[in-house]
Amino acid sequence: MTGQTTRGSAPLRYRAGPRRQVFAALLDGLRTDGGAHVVTGEPGGGRTAFLEFAARAFRAGPVWYVRAEPACSAQPHSGLRTLLRAARHFGHVPGDGTAGEVLLDILRAASARSPLLVCVDDAHLWDTASRAALGRVAARVRAADGVHRVGLLITVPGHRPVEGELAKLPVLELAPLTPGDAAGLLHDLTDGAVDPVVRDELVTEAQGNPALLLALAHRLSPAQLRGDHALPRPLADTGTLTAVAGGCPNGQQPDRNGLLLAVAAAMRATGEQDAEAALVRRAANGHGSRDDDVPSEPSEPPQASELLAVPGGRLRFRSPLVGRAVYAGASPERRRAAHRSLAEAHPEPHGVPALLHRSWATPGPDAVLAAELEAAATGLTSGTPPALRRTAQVRAAELTPDDAQRARRYTAAAEQALLAGHPPGALRLLDAAGSRPAPPPVRGRAELLRGRVLLADGPVDDARESFLLAAGLLTEPEPAQADAAVLGAADAAWAAGDRQACLRALTHDVHDVHGTSVEAAVAGAFDLRAAGANTTGLKEAAAREAPEESSAHRGAAPAQPPVPPPTLLRDHRDGMRAVLLGRFDLAAAPLTRVVDRGRPATEPERLLRSAAAALMLGDVGAARRAGARALAAARTQGTAALEPRALEYLAYAELRAGRHQLARTHAEEGLRAAHRTGQRNTAAHHHAVLALAASIEGARARVTEHATAALTTARRHGLAQAALLAQWAVARADLGEGRPEEAADRLGPLVRPGARRGHFAVWMLAVPCFVEASALAGRPEHARAVVEDFALWAGCGADPQAPAQLLRCRALLAAPEAADELYLCALDRHDETSGDFERARTELLHGKWLRRRRRLREARARLGEALVDFERCGAQLWARQAAAELRAGGVAPSGPGTGEPRRHGARDLALLTPQQLRIARCVAEGATNREVALSLSVSTRTVDYHLRNVFATLGVRSRVELVRLVEQAEKTGAQL
């Protein structure tokens, strides 16, 4: 019989949540029924911390806590004597095999009055006789009379299999720390002083091992932790790894150690968590030849207990940390020998892994090998991970003696690092590329790449300058790359909300812009009122300009010849420039070509450009299709860095289409992807979308949480677009809660003319909210001017919701005799677009207007429609407004969102948001607000706000009542 294995999380930080429930259930079982468990995990994984937690948490009786004494491990029964001393038993330990019976008698007596917990740390360091006796006792603590109230926890390392009698016991395997828990641990250790970039690097390097994470943090100076000084490279050096791993195998079994080193070296070349067993065996046995006369099954090397065979004929280390320590602890000569053997044994001698092995077996520069490695890396199929290409390009650069060639290869490696989702690594490689002299094309490509890194994760003004510098360096040698740099500069200026800089970037090296001088074009950028005569709808212009077979707004595209990327980039540039000039009639044709020609593309970048052009055209359907294809292509090709951007376009397209819940789904996934790939700017945009979605659903705490996160990054990196969207979300939440004055005050500076007006291409989206807030607050005169600007925007056809919103705005500001007809016209226009929320808002405002004029029957019908539409799109807070208006009109609505008082019980938990549910459950488990904040990686203020909403929603007044309600829900099977 073998023990059952249960996986838990590394318990260095025992926070409230599901993990703590697993541990609490285990301890409760030991308290009531007794039993024994083996606790295992990799070196530094938190086994001792778990025992300390268990000892503190066990309050039902005494705890015997014993640590192994390695110095005494050679003495028979020394381990048992240590345990007996903890039990205050100083008698003789018999050596006739009955020591286990003696220990059972002692446990029986000690547990007679109360339960007993025995914790044995590092039992593998006990002498053989003590381990055997302990294993026999552990197997009998439940079966033997009188010892059923004894709990026994025994820790052993997880980098080797559990052996002997202990293998028959149930096993609790401690999993690595999650990235969130690891970040929280660093926050506590440094009192919040660690720089976010440094924190992310440390978390990545530690790979969830808490002891290694602490060792890395202690290795850094305060200035390095703050990000003021450069970090040491490598972060985890040989001494740190071997210290945490408890040393490395050495000396006694050279064949076994050679096998371990071969596996570690093979994994280094592929970046995978395991290695091909046959390759490792050939290399370890010295069968380097790949000829057919070599035996296909060489003699097996000694098996290493640190290794685990996995399906597919592969080997891996039971502990990744031990694998890293094995490689780091080997001498340079042994590492080179291992790589040489693997290169000779590899079945594909000209593939990247074999060439990498050859390169690591080479002690100095080798221009020929560097060229081979680069050729193999650049010739890889699209399905090969960029991380492997990055490794190959870095090694090729290290082998290159020529400075210019080395800089070029470092730049190519940086591009692959960025695609793999490692912006800090890309910047380090760019710094390495810039440390040596290089010709302008190489420097230009490096600056182009630096701009891309900063656009996703840095000050966007710095990104724009890098792009412009790249454009100047690349104009003559590589015009296509120069065009890409120009568009990158425009993207950065767009993100910053600097329309003058955006147009200057788009007119870079252009002397005539649609018959207008560059200076005049810049001066008149995006002046809707001045360009009013040219505001032909984009869709109408696109339909007029496009040929009959164009597919921008109809079915599938006919086959088209491949269009060189420079043509697409210039079309996007021309279309974007025309939009900024207010010449929507001139923008339609080039943007339509970008959409059409991007349709058959398979490259994520071209598909993302197509999605961006479709959004400018107002064709949200085409934007969604292009965004979805870009996401699929990025995942297929392993370009992790492009996934957050694709999800950003999808989220914005769904918002524009009025599908807020779908937008939230894409933004949640995009936020996770942005965090994984180190893109804080992209994460800020996803936070803004999530805040907007939450403002519709009525989740005020989530609005505050996501808006604060978006604004924090937006202010640090100059993201005007994300900042405006976040502030709009907060204002819309104010409006939904019946606070129009606050909403108008918040939005006024962002949409009214003046220096404080928000992002030049986004402020119009917030105008309907501002007009509604101003009208309800009794300040209609503040909104009249912006409505005329909004009318020009609505006429562009770039926003499908805008025409109906414009009519609603006019109705709010119109005289009583004209308002009714305007509301009805607005509802007719809503029928032409999707999106229940905007229609429901018009129905609600019309219903309010009708009720105040005593047209109660019409008001009830309109408000009833609004209530149904709000409930359909999940806007519960707004649904309560409609229900309140219905009650004021003499109707008693019922059902979700009506605000009717209900008897509070377990079913009310379904009314909570997912975040509120998590907080309620943590509080019910006894966690403080600070513990909840650390567990969920949010601020204490956010937890306080959530908890107030939980109390209000559930109708409870104290934590005690909340605990009872949650317990009742668990008993009745309510979903938590």
Coordinates of N, CA, C and O in Angstrom, one line a residue, residues 833-903:
T833 N -28.3 49.3 -33.6 CA -27.0 48.9 -33.1 C -27.3 47.9 -32.0 O -28.4 47.8 -31.5
S834 N -26.3 47.2 -31.6 CA -26.4 46.2 -30.4 C -26.0 47.0 -29.2 O -25.5 48.1 -29.2
G835 N -26.2 46.4 -28.0 CA -25.8 47.0 -26.8 C -27.1 47.4 -26.0 O -27.7 48.5 -26.3
D836 N -27.4 46.6 -25.0 CA -28.6 46.8 -24.2 C -28.4 48.0 -23.3 O -29.4 48.7 -22.9
F837 N -27.2 48.3 -22.8 CA -27.0 49.2 -21.8 C -27.3 50.7 -22.2 O -28.1 51.4 -21.5
E838 N -26.8 51.1 -23.4 CA -27.1 52.4 -23.9 C -28.6 52.6 -24.2 O -29.2 53.6 -23.9
R839 N -29.2 51.6 -24.7 CA -30.7 51.7 -25.0 C -31.4 51.8 -23.6 O -32.3 52.6 -23.5
A840 N -31.0 51.0 -22.6 CA -31.7 51.1 -21.3 C -31.5 52.4 -20.7 O -32.5 52.9 -20.0
R841 N -30.4 53.1 -20.9 CA -30.2 54.4 -20.3 C -31.1 55.4 -21.0 O -31.7 56.3 -20.3
T842 N -31.3 55.3 -22.3 CA -32.3 56.2 -22.9 C -33.7 55.9 -22.5 O -34.5 56.8 -22.2
E843 N -34.0 54.6 -22.3 CA -35.4 54.3 -21.8 C -35.6 54.8 -20.4 O -36.7 55.3 -20.1
L844 N -34.6 54.7 -19.6 CA -34.7 55.2 -18.2 C -34.9 56.7 -18.2 O -35.8 57.2 -17.4
L845 N -34.1 57.4 -18.9 CA -34.3 58.9 -18.9 C -35.6 59.3 -19.5 O -36.3 60.2 -19.0
H846 N -36.0 58.6 -20.6 CA -37.3 58.9 -21.1 C -38.5 58.6 -20.1 O -39.4 59.3 -20.0
G847 N -38.3 57.4 -19.5 CA -39.3 57.1 -18.5 C -39.4 58.1 -17.3 O -40.5 58.4 -16.8
K848 N -38.3 58.6 -16.9 CA -38.3 59.6 -15.8 C -39.0 60.9 -16.3 O -39.8 61.5 -15.6
W849 N -38.6 61.3 -17.6 CA -39.2 62.5 -18.2 C -40.8 62.3 -18.2 O -41.5 63.2 -17.9
L850 N -41.2 61.1 -18.7 CA -42.7 60.9 -18.8 C -43.3 60.9 -17.4 O -44.5 61.4 -17.2
R851 N -42.7 60.3 -16.4 CA -43.4 60.2 -15.1 C -43.5 61.6 -14.5 O -44.5 61.9 -13.8
R852 N -42.5 62.5 -14.7 CA -42.6 63.8 -14.1 C -43.6 64.7 -14.8 O -44.0 65.7 -14.3
R853 N -44.1 64.2 -15.9 CA -45.1 64.9 -16.6 C -46.5 64.2 -16.5 O -47.4 64.4 -17.2
R854 N -46.5 63.3 -15.5 CA -47.7 62.6 -15.1 C -48.3 61.7 -16.3 O -49.5 61.4 -16.2
R855 N -47.4 61.3 -17.2 CA -47.9 60.4 -18.2 C -47.5 59.0 -17.7 O -46.6 58.3 -18.2
L856 N -48.2 58.6 -16.7 CA -47.8 57.4 -15.9 C -47.8 56.1 -16.7 O -46.9 55.2 -16.5
R857 N -48.8 55.9 -17.5 CA -48.9 54.6 -18.2 C -47.8 54.5 -19.2 O -47.1 53.4 -19.2
E858 N -47.5 55.6 -19.9 CA -46.3 55.5 -20.8 C -45.0 55.3 -20.1 O -44.1 54.6 -20.5
A859 N -44.9 56.0 -18.9 CA -43.7 56.0 -18.1 C -43.5 54.5 -17.6 O -42.3 54.0 -17.6
R860 N -44.5 53.9 -17.1 CA -44.4 52.5 -16.6 C -43.9 51.6 -17.7 O -43.0 50.7 -17.5
A861 N -44.4 51.7 -18.9 CA -44.0 50.9 -20.0 C -42.5 51.1 -20.3 O -41.7 50.1 -20.5
R862 N -42.1 52.4 -20.4 CA -40.7 52.7 -20.7 C -39.8 52.2 -19.6 O -38.7 51.7 -19.9
L863 N -40.2 52.5 -18.4 CA -39.3 52.1 -17.3 C -39.2 50.6 -17.1 O -38.2 50.0 -16.8
G864 N -40.3 49.9 -17.4 CA -40.3 48.4 -17.4 C -39.3 47.9 -18.4 O -38.6 46.9 -18.2
E865 N -39.3 48.5 -19.6 CA -38.3 48.1 -20.7 C -36.9 48.3 -20.2 O -36.0 47.5 -20.4
A866 N -36.7 49.5 -19.6 CA -35.3 49.8 -19.1 C -34.9 48.8 -18.0 O -33.7 48.4 -18.0
L867 N -35.8 48.4 -17.1 CA -35.5 47.5 -16.1 C -35.0 46.1 -16.7 O -34.0 45.5 -16.3
V868 N -35.8 45.7 -17.6 CA -35.5 44.4 -18.3 C -34.1 44.5 -19.0 O -33.3 43.6 -18.9
D869 N -33.9 45.6 -19.7 CA -32.6 45.7 -20.5 C -31.4 45.8 -19.5 O -30.4 45.3 -19.8
F870 N -31.6 46.6 -18.4 CA -30.5 46.7 -17.5 C -30.2 45.3 -16.9 O -29.0 44.9 -16.7
E871 N -31.2 44.5 -16.5 CA -31.0 43.2 -15.9 C -30.3 42.3 -17.0 O -29.5 41.5 -16.6
R872 N -30.7 42.4 -18.2 CA -30.2 41.6 -19.3 C -28.6 41.8 -19.4 O -27.9 40.8 -19.7
C873 N -28.2 43.0 -19.3 CA -26.8 43.3 -19.4 C -26.0 43.3 -18.1 O -24.8 43.7 -18.1
G874 N -26.7 42.9 -17.0 CA -26.0 42.8 -15.7 C -25.8 44.1 -15.0 O -24.9 44.2 -14.1
A875 N -26.5 45.2 -15.4 CA -26.3 46.5 -14.8 C -27.3 46.6 -13.6 O -28.3 47.3 -13.6
Q876 N -26.9 46.0 -12.5 CA -27.9 45.9 -11.3 C -28.1 47.2 -10.7 O -29.2 47.5 -10.2
L877 N -27.0 48.0 -10.5 CA -27.2 49.3 -9.9 C -28.1 50.2 -10.7 O -29.0 50.9 -10.1
W878 N -28.0 50.2 -12.0 CA -28.9 51.0 -12.9 C -30.3 50.4 -12.9 O -31.3 51.1 -13.0
A879 N -30.4 49.0 -12.7 CA -31.7 48.4 -12.6 C -32.4 48.9 -11.4 O -33.7 49.1 -11.4
R880 N -31.7 49.1 -10.3 CA -32.4 49.6 -9.1 C -32.9 51.0 -9.3 O -34.0 51.4 -8.8
Q881 N -32.2 51.8 -10.1 CA -32.8 53.2 -10.4 C -34.1 53.0 -11.2 O -35.1 53.7 -10.9
A882 N -34.1 52.1 -12.2 CA -35.4 51.9 -12.9 C -36.5 51.4 -12.0 O -37.7 51.8 -12.1
A883 N -36.1 50.5 -11.1 CA -37.1 49.9 -10.2 C -37.6 51.0 -9.2 O -38.9 51.0 -8.9
A884 N -36.8 51.9 -8.8 CA -37.2 53.0 -7.9 C -38.2 53.9 -8.6 O -39.1 54.4 -8.0
E885 N -37.9 54.2 -9.9 CA -38.8 55.0 -10.7 C -40.1 54.3 -10.8 O -41.2 55.0 -10.8
L886 N -40.1 53.0 -11.1 CA -41.4 52.3 -11.2 C -42.2 52.3 -9.9 O -43.4 52.6 -9.9
R887 N -41.5 52.2 -8.8 CA -42.2 52.2 -7.5 C -42.8 53.6 -7.3 O -43.9 53.8 -6.8
A888 N -42.0 54.7 -7.7 CA -42.5 56.0 -7.5 C -43.7 56.3 -8.4 O -44.6 57.1 -8.1
G889 N -43.8 55.5 -9.5 CA -45.0 55.6 -10.4 C -46.1 54.7 -10.0 O -47.1 54.5 -10.8
G890 N -46.0 54.0 -8.9 CA -47.1 53.2 -8.4 C -47.1 51.7 -8.8 O -48.0 51.0 -8.6
V891 N -45.9 51.3 -9.3 CA -45.7 49.8 -9.7 C -44.7 49.2 -8.7 O -43.7 49.8 -8.4
A892 N -45.0 48.0 -8.3 CA -44.1 47.3 -7.4 C -43.4 46.2 -8.1 O -43.9 45.1 -8.2
P893 N -42.2 46.5 -8.7 CA -41.5 45.5 -9.5 C -40.9 44.4 -8.5 O -40.7 44.6 -7.4
S894 N -40.7 43.2 -9.1 CA -40.1 42.1 -8.3 C -39.0 41.5 -9.2 O -39.0 41.6 -10.4
G895 N -38.1 40.8 -8.5 CA -37.1 40.0 -9.2 C -35.7 40.7 -9.0 O -35.6 41.6 -8.2
P896 N -34.7 40.1 -9.6 CA -33.4 40.6 -9.4 C -33.3 42.1 -9.8 O -33.9 42.5 -10.8
G897 N -32.5 42.8 -9.1 CA -32.2 44.2 -9.4 C -33.3 45.2 -9.0 O -33.2 46.4 -9.3
T898 N -34.4 44.8 -8.4 CA -35.5 45.7 -8.2 C -35.3 46.4 -6.9 O -36.0 47.4 -6.7
G899 N -34.4 46.0 -6.1 CA -34.2 46.7 -4.8 C -35.2 46.3 -3.7 O -35.3 46.9 -2.7
E900 N -36.1 45.4 -4.0 CA -37.1 45.0 -3.0 C -36.5 44.3 -1.8 O -35.5 43.5 -2.0
P901 N -36.9 44.7 -0.6 CA -36.3 44.0 0.6 C -36.6 42.5 0.5 O -37.7 42.1 0.2
R902 N -35.6 41.7 0.9 CA -35.7 40.3 1.0 C -35.2 39.8 2.3 O -34.5 40.4 3.0
R903 N -35.7 38.6 2.6 CA -35.2 37.9 3.8 C -33.7 37.4 3.5 O -33.5 36.7 2.6

